Short mmCIF file of C-alpha atoms in Angstrom, two decimals:
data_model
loop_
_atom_site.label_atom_id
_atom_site.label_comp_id
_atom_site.label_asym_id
_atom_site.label_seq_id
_atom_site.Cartn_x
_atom_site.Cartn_y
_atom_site.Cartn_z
CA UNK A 1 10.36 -1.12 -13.73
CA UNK A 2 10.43 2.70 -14.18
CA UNK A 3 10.81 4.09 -10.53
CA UNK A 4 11.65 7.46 -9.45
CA UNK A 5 13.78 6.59 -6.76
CA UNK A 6 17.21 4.88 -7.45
CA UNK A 7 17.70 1.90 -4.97
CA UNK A 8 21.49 1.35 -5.56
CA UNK A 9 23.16 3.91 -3.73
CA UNK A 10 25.32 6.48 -5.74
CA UNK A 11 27.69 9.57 -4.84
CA UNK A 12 24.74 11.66 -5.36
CA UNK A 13 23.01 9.67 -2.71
CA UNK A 14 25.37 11.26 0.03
CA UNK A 15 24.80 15.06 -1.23
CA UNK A 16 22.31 16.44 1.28
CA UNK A 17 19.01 16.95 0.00
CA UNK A 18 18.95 20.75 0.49
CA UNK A 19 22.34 21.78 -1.42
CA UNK A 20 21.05 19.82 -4.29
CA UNK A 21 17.79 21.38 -4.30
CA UNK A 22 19.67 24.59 -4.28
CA UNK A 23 22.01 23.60 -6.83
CA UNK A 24 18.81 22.70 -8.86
CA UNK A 25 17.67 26.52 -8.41
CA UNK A 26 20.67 28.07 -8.85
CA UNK A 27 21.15 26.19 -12.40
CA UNK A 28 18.53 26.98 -13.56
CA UNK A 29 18.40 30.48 -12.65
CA UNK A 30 21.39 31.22 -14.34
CA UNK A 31 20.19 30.11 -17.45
CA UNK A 32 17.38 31.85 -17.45
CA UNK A 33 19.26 34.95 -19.70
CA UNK A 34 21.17 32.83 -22.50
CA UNK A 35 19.45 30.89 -25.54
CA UNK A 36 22.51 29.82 -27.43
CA UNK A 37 22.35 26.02 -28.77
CA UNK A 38 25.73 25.58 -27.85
CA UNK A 39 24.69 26.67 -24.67
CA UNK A 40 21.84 24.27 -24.20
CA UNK A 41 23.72 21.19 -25.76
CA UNK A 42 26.59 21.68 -23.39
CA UNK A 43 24.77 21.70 -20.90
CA UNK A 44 21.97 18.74 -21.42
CA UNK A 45 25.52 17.30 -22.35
CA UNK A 46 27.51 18.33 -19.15
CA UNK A 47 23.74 16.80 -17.59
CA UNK A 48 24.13 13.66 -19.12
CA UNK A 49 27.85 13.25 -18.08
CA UNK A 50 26.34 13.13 -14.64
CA UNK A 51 23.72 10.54 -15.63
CA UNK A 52 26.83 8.13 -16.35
CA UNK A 53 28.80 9.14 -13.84
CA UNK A 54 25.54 7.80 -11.70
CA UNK A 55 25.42 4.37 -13.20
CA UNK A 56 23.49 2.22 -15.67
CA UNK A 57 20.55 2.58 -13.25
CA UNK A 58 20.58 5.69 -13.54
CA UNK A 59 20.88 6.10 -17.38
CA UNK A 60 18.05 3.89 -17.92
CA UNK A 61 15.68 6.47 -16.23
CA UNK A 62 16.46 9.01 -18.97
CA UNK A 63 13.85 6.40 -20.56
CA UNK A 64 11.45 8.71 -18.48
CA UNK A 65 11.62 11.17 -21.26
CA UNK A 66 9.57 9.02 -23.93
CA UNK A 67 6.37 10.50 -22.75
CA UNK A 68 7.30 13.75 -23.10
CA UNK A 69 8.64 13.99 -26.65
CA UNK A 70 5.49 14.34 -28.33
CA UNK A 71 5.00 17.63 -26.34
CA UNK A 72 8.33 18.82 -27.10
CA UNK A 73 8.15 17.34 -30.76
CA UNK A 74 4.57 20.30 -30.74
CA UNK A 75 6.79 22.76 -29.61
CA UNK A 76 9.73 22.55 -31.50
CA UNK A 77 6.90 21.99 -34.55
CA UNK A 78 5.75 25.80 -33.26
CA UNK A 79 8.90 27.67 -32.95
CA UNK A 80 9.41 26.15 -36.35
CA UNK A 81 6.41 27.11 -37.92
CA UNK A 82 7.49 31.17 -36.35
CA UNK A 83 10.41 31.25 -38.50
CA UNK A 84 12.09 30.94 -35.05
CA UNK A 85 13.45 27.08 -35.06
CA UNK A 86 17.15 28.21 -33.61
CA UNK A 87 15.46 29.28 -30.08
CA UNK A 88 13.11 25.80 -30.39
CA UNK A 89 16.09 24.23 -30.41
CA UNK A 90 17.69 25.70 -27.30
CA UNK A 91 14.31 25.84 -25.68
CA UNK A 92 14.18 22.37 -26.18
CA UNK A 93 17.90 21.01 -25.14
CA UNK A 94 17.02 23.62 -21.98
CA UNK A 95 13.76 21.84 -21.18
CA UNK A 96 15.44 18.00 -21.41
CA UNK A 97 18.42 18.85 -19.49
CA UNK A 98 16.69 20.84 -16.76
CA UNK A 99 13.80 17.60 -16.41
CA UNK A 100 16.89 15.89 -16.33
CA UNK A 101 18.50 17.27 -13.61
CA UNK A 102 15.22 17.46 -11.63
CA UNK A 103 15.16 14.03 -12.00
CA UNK A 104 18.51 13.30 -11.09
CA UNK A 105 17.84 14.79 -7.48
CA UNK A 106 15.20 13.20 -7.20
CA UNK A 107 16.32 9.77 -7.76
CA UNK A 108 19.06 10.48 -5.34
CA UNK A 109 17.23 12.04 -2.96
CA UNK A 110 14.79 9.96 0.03
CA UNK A 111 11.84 11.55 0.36
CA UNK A 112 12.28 11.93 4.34
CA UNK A 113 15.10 14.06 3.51
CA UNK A 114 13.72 16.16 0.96
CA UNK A 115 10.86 16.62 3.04
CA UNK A 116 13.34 17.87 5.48
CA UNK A 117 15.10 20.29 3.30
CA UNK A 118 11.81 21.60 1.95
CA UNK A 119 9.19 21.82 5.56
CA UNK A 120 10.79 24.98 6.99
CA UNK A 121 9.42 26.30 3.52
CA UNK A 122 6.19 24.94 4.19
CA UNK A 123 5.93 25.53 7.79
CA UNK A 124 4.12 29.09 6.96
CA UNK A 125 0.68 26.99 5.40
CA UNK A 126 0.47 25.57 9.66
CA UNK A 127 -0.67 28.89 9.53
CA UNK A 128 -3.99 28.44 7.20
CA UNK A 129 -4.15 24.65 9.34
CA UNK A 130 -2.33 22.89 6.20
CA UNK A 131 -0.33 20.17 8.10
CA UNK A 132 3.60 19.55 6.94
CA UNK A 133 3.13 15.98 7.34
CA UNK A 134 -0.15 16.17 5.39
CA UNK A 135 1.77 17.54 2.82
CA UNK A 136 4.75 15.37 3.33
CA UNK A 137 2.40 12.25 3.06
CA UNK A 138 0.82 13.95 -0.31
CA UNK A 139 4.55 13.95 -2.10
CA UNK A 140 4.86 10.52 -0.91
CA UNK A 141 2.50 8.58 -1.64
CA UNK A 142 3.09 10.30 -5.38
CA UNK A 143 6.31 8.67 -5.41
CA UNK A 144 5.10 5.56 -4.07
CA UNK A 145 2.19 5.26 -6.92
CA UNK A 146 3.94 6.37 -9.95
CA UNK A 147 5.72 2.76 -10.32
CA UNK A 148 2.48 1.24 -8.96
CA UNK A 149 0.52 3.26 -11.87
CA UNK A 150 2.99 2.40 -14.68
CA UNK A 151 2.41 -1.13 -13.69
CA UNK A 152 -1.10 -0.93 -13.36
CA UNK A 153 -1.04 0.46 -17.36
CA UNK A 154 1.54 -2.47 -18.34
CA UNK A 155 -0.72 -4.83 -17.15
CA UNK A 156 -3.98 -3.27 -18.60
CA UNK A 157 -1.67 -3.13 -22.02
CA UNK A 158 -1.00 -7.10 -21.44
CA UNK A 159 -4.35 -8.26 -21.10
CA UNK A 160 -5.60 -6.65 -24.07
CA UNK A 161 -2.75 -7.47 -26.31
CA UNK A 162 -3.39 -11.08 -24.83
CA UNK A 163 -7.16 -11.10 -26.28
CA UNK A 164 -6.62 -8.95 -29.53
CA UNK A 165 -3.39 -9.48 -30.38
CA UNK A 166 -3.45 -5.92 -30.41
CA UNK A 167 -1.65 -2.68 -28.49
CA UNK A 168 -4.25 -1.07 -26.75
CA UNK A 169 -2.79 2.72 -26.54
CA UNK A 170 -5.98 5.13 -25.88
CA UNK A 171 -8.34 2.19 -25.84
CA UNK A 172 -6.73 1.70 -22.20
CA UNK A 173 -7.43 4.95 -20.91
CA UNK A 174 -11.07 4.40 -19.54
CA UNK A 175 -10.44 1.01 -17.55
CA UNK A 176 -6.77 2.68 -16.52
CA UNK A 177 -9.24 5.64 -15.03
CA UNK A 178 -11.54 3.22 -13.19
CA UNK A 179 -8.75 0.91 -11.82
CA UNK A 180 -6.80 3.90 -10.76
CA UNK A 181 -10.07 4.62 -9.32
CA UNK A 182 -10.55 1.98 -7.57
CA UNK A 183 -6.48 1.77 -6.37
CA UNK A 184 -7.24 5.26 -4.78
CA UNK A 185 -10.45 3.85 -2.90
CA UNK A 186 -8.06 0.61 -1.73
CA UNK A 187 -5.56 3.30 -0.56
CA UNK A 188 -7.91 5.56 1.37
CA UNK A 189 -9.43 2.16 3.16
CA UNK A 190 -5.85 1.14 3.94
CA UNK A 191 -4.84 4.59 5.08
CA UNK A 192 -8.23 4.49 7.57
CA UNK A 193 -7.23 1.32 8.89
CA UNK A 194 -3.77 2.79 9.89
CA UNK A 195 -5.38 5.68 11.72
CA UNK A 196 -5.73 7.94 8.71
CA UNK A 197 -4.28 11.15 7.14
CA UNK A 198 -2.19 13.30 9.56
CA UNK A 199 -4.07 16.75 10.63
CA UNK A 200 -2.54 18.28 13.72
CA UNK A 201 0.68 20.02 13.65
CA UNK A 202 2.74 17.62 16.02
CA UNK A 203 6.03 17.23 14.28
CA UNK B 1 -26.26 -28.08 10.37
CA UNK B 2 -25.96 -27.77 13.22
CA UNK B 3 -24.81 -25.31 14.99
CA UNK B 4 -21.70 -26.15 17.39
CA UNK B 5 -21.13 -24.81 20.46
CA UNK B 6 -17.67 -24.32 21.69
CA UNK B 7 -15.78 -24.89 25.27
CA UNK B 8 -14.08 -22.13 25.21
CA UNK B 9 -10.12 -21.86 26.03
CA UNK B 10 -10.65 -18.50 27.76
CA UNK B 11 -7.00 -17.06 27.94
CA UNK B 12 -5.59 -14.89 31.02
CA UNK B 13 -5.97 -11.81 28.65
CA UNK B 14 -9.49 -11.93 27.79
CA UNK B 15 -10.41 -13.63 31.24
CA UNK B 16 -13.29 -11.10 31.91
CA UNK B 17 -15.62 -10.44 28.91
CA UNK B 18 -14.95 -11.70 25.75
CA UNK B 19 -12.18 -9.75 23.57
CA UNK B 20 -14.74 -8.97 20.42
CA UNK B 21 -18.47 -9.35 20.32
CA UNK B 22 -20.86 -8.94 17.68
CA UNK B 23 -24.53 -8.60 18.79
CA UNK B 24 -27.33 -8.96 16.25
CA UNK B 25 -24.69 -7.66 13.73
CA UNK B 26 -26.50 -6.33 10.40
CA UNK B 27 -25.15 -5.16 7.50
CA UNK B 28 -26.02 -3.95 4.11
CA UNK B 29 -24.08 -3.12 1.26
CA UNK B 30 -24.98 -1.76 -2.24
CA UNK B 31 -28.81 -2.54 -0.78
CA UNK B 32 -28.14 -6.47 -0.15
CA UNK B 33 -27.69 -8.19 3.13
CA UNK B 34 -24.02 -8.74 3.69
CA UNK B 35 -24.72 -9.87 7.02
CA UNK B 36 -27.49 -10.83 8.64
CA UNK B 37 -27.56 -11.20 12.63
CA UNK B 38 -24.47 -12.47 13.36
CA UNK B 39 -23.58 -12.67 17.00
CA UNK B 40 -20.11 -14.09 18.12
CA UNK B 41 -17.97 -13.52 21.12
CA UNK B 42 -14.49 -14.13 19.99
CA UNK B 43 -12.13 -14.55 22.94
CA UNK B 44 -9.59 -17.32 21.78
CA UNK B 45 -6.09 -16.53 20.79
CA UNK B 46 -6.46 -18.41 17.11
CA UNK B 47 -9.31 -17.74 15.36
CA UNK B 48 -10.06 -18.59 11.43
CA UNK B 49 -13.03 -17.32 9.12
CA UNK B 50 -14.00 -18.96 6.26
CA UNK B 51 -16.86 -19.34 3.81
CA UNK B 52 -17.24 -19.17 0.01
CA UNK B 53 -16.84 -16.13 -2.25
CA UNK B 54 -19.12 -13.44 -0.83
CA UNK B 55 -20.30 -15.28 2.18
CA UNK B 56 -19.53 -11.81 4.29
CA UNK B 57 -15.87 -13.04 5.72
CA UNK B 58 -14.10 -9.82 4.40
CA UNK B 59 -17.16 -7.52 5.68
CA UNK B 60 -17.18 -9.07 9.26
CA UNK B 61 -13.38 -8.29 9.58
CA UNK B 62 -13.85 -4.76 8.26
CA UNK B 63 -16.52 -4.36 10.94
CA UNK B 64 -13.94 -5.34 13.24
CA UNK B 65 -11.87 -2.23 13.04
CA UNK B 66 -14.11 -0.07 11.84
CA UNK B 67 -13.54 0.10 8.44
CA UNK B 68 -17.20 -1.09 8.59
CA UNK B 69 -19.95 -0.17 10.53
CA UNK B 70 -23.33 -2.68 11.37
CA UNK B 71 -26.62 -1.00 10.11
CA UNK B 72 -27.90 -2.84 13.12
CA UNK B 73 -26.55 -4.36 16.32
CA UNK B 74 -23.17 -3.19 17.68
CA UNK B 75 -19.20 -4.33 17.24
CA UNK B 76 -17.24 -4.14 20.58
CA UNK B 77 -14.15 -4.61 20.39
CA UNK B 78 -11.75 -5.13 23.56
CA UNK B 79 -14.00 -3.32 25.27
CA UNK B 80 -14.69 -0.22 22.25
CA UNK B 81 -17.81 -0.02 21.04
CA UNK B 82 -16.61 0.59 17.19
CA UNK B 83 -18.71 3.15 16.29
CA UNK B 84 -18.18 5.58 19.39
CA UNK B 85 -14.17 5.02 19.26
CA UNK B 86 -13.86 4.64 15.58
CA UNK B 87 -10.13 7.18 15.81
CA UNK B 88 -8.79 4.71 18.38
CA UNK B 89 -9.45 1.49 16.67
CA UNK B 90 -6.69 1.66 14.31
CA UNK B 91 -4.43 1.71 17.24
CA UNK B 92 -6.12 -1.52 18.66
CA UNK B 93 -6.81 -3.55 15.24
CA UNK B 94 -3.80 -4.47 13.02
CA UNK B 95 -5.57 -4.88 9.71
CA UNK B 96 -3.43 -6.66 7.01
CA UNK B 97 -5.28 -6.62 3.28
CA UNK B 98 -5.14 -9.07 0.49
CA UNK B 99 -2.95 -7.56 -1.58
CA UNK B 100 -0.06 -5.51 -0.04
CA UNK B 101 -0.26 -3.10 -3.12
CA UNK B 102 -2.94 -1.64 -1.43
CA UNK B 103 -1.90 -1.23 1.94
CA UNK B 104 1.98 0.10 1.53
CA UNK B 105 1.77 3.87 1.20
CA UNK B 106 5.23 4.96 1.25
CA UNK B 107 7.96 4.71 -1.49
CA UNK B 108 10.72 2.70 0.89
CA UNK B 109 10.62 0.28 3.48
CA UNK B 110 11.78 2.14 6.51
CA UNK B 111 9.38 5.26 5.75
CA UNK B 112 6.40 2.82 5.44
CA UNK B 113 7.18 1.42 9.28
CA UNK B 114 7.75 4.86 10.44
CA UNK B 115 4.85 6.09 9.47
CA UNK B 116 3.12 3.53 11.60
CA UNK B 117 5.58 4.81 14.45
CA UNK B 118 4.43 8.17 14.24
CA UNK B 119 0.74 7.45 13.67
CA UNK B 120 1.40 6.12 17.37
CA UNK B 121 2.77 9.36 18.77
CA UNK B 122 6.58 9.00 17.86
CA UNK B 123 8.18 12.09 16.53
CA UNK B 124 9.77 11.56 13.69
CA UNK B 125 13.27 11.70 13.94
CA UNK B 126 12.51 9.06 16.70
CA UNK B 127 10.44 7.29 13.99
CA UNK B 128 13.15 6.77 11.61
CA UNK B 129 15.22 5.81 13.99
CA UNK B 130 13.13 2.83 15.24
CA UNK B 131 11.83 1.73 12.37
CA UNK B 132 15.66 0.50 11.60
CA UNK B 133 15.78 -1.24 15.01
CA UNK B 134 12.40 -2.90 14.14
CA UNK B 135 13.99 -3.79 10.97
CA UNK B 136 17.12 -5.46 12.48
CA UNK B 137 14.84 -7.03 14.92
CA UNK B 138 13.44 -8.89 11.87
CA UNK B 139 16.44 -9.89 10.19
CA UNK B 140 15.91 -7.33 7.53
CA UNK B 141 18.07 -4.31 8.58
CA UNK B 142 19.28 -4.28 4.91
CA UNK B 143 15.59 -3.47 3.94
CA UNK B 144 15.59 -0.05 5.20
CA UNK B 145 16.24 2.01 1.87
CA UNK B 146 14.45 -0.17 -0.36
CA UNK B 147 12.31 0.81 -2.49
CA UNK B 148 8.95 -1.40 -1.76
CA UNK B 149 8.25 -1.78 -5.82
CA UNK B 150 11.30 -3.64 -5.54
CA UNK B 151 10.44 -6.47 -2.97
CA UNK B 152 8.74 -10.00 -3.37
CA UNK B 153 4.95 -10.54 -2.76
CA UNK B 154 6.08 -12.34 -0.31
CA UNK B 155 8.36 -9.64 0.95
CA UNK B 156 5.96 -7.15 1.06
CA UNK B 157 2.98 -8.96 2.96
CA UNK B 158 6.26 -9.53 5.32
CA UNK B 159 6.36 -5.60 5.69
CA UNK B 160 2.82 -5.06 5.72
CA UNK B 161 2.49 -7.29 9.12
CA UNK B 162 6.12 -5.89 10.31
CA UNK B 163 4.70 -1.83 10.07
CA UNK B 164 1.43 -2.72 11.44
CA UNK B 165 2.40 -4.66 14.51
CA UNK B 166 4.71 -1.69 15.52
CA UNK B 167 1.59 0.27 16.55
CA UNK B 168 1.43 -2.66 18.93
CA UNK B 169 -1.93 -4.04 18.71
CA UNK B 170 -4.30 -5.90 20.54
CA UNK B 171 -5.86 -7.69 17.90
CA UNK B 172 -4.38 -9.06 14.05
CA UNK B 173 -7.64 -9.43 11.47
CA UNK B 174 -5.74 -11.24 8.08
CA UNK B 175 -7.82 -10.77 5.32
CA UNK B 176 -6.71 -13.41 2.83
CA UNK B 177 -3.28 -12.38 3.53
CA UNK B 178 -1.97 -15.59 1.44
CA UNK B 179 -3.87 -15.39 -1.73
CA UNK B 180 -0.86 -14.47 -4.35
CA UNK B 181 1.81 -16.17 -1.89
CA UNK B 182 4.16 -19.70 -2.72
CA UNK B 183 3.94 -22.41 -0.13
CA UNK B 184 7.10 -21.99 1.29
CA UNK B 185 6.33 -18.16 1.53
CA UNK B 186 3.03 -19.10 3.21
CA UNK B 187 4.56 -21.12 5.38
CA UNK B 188 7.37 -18.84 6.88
CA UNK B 189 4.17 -15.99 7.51
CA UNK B 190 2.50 -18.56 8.96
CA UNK B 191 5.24 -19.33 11.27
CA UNK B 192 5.50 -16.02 11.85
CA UNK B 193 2.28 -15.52 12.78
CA UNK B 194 2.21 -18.35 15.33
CA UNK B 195 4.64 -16.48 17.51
CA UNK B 196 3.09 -13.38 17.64
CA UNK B 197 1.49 -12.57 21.26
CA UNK B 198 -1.44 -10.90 19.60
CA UNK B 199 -4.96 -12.56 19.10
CA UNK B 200 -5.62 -13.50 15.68
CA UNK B 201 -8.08 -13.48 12.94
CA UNK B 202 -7.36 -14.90 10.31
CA UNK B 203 -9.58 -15.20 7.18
CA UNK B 204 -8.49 -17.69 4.31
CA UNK B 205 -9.06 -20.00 1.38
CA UNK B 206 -5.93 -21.97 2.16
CA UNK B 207 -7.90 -24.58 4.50
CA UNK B 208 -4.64 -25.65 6.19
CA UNK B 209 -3.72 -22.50 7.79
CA UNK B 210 -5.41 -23.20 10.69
CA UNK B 211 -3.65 -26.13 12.62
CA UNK B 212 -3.19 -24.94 15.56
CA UNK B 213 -5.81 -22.52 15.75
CA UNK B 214 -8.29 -22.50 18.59
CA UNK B 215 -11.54 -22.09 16.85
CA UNK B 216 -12.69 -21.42 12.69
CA UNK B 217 -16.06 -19.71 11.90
CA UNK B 218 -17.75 -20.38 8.56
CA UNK B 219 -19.69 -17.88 7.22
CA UNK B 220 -22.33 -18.74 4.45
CA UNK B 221 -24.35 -16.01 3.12
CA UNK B 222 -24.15 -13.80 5.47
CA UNK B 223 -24.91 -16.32 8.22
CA UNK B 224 -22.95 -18.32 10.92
CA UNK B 225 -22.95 -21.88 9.31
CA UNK B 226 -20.93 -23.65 11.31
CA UNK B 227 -18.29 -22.78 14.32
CA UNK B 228 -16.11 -24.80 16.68
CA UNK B 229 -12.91 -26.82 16.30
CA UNK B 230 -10.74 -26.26 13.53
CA UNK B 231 -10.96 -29.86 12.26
CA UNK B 232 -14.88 -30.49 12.61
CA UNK B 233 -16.19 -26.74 11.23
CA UNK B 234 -13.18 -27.02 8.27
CA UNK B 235 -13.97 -31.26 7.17
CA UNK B 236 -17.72 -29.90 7.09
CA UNK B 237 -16.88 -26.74 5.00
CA UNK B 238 -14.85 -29.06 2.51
CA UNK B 239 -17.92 -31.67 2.10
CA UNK B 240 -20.41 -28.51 1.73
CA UNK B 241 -17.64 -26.81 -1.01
CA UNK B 242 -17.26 -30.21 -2.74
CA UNK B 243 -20.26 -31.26 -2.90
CA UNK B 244 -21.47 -27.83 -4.05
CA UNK B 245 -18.97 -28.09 -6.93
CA UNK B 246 -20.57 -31.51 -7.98
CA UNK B 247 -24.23 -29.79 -7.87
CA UNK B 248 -22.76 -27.41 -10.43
CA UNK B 249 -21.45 -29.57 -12.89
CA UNK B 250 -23.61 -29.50 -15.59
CA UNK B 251 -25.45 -26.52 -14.31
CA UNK B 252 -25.04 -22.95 -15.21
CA UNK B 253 -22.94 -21.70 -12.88
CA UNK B 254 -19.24 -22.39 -12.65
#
């Protein structure tokens, strides 16, 4: 199952959350200024040198990226359509390998410690009486459900192919809503009877 | 039927007045009776719930920490009145659900128990912390870092009782805790649940979950059919749920 968290640990596992993060920044900063393909393709290749070096779990995430090739299929359709398909291409090899390396952190990274690196960022909303843990909770429970929601479509897909002999695609969009619906209303009732979403600013 | 009243095994804890009472307990959902003047005073250790699909079993234990509210008559539980102390129920009530994909909020093992930690007051260094001891306590230190995607059914009904007892509470209500569960599974939570020093409700299809148990309560729409000893009020419920099934044959309804 596609999770965003890798369970196995890897070397990347050890890194602290907050010099990755920064690493993250700094990367992608820097290549901000340049637009050369070669550029770009040494660096989503450089990117997926680190996906190996991280193991087959790892390299089976990159599977992540099916959804978004459509979108980036549009775009390189646009820059192509400008006369300007040399800079879709580097736009494009920028955009995989810098989802790439997002992803990489965080499938390295537990969410208690990226919380960590990140609060004293956050500390500032206390201020407008947004909680850290509220927000903390929010970012976790998003990578708690995104599994749960990819499983939730697999099985929607699986009972319809069952009765039609069919792949559902959009057809599965409306009952995906309501069930996610309904998830979200199991959620809040278990969340209740657990004392409910953190408000004061205890840390 | 009749209606069976029980000597009751009054333990040292609930001594005084009973642990939970519901008084004329009414309750409407979706603008039909769910329940319909239901009083009990639940004071044994063991306690079961049963009843058909719908009878009210899951409402009654959502009324018991709060998760419901009567529209008429009043839920006190060990000594809160549920609707005045509805914030400190949670702490009081352990509520496990049916299906543990609904209950787990967090993305690994150890943050789901420390989140239960801090929910009681522990910071949360101290959280994390604990919630590894809690896990070595249960034989399943190597748990900590898991993703919970990645456990059992089994597993993860396991961690659903395991991060709601650390908020140390009075009272366990089980709401068909065994439904997508293998025997064996079953068995060890059952086990499990034996030991545990907290008083126990326990709703259930499986009808032989409750040796042992003090006392079973069958529900039938909306009503207290039957309640007493496990083996009378259970024999009676299989006749009834037999017999019903025979009625149907034939009938419309499945």
């Amino acid at each position: 199952m596609i999770s965003l968290y890798l369970a196995e640990r890897t070397w990347a596992h050890g890194v602290p959350a907050g010099w990755k993060l920064l690493a993250l920044a700094l990367i992608s900063l820097a290549i901000t200024p340049f637009d050369s393909v070669a550029l770009m393709g040494g660096l989503l290749a450089a990117v997926l040198v680190l996906y190996v070096s991280l193991g087959r779990a790892a390299l089976r995430q990159v599977a992540l990226l099916r959804p978004l090739l459509p979108l980036l299929v549009i775009l390189l359709g646009l820059h192509w359509w400008t006369g300007s398909l040399t800079a879709g291409i580097a736009m494009v090899l920028r955009l995989l390998a810098m989802i790439l390396l997002a992803n990489a952190v965080t499938m390295t990274t537990r969410m208690d410690d990226m919380m960590d690196a990140v609060e004293p960022i956050l500390r500032p909303l206390a201020l407008f009486g947004l909680s850290p843990r509220a927000v903390a909770l929010m970012v976790a429970m998003m990578l708690r459900f995104v599994p749960l929601l990819f499983a939730l479509w697999e099985a929607l897909g699986e009972s319809y192919r069952a009765r039609t002999g069919k792949r559902g695609g959009w057809r599965l969009l409306a009952p995906f809503c309501i069930q996610t619906l309904r998830l979200s209303h199991h959620t809040a009732e278990a969340l209740t009877a657990r004392g409910g979403a953190p408000r004061g600013k205890r840390r | 039927m009749r209606h069976v009243e029980l000597p009751v095994a009054v333990d040292a804890a609930a001594a005084g007045a009973p642990a939970i009472r519901l008084d004329k307990v009414t309750l409407n959902r979706g603008g039909r009776p769910v329940l319909s003047d239901v009083t009990l005073a639940l004071a044994e250790r063991r306690i079961g719930l049963i009843g058909a699909n719908g009878s009210g079993k899951s409402s009654l234990a959502r009324l018991l920490n709060g998760l419901l509210m009567p529209d008429e008559g009043r839920v006190e539980v060990h000594g809160l009145d549920t609707r005045e102390h509805a914030a400190e129920l949670p702490r009081k009530v352990g509520f496990i659900f049916q299906n543990p994909d609904h209950q787990i909020i967090f993305p690994t093992v150890a943050e789901e128990i420390g989140f239960s930690l801090e929910q009681a007051g522990r910071p949360r260094r101290a959280a994390r912390e604990e919630a590894k001891a809690v896990l070595a306590r249960h034989g399943r230190a190597h748990w900590a870092e898991r993703p919970v995607h990645a456990l059992s059914e089994g597993e993860k009904q396991l961690l659903c009782i395991i991060a709601v007892l650390v908020m140390q509470p009075a009272v366990l209500v089980l709401d068909e805790p065994f439904s997508s569960l293998d025997l064996t599974t079953r068995r060890r939570l059952e086990a499990m649940i034996a030991s545990l020093p907290q008083q126990v409700i326990l709703v259930a299809h499986e009808l032989d979950a409750f040796s042992g148990y003090d006392r079973v309560v069958w529900l039938h729409e909306g009503r207290v059919r039957m309640d007493g000893a496990p083996e009378a009020v259970v024999a009676a419920y299989r006749r009834f749920a037999e017999a019903a099934a025979g009625a149907a044959e034939g009938g419309d309804t499945p």
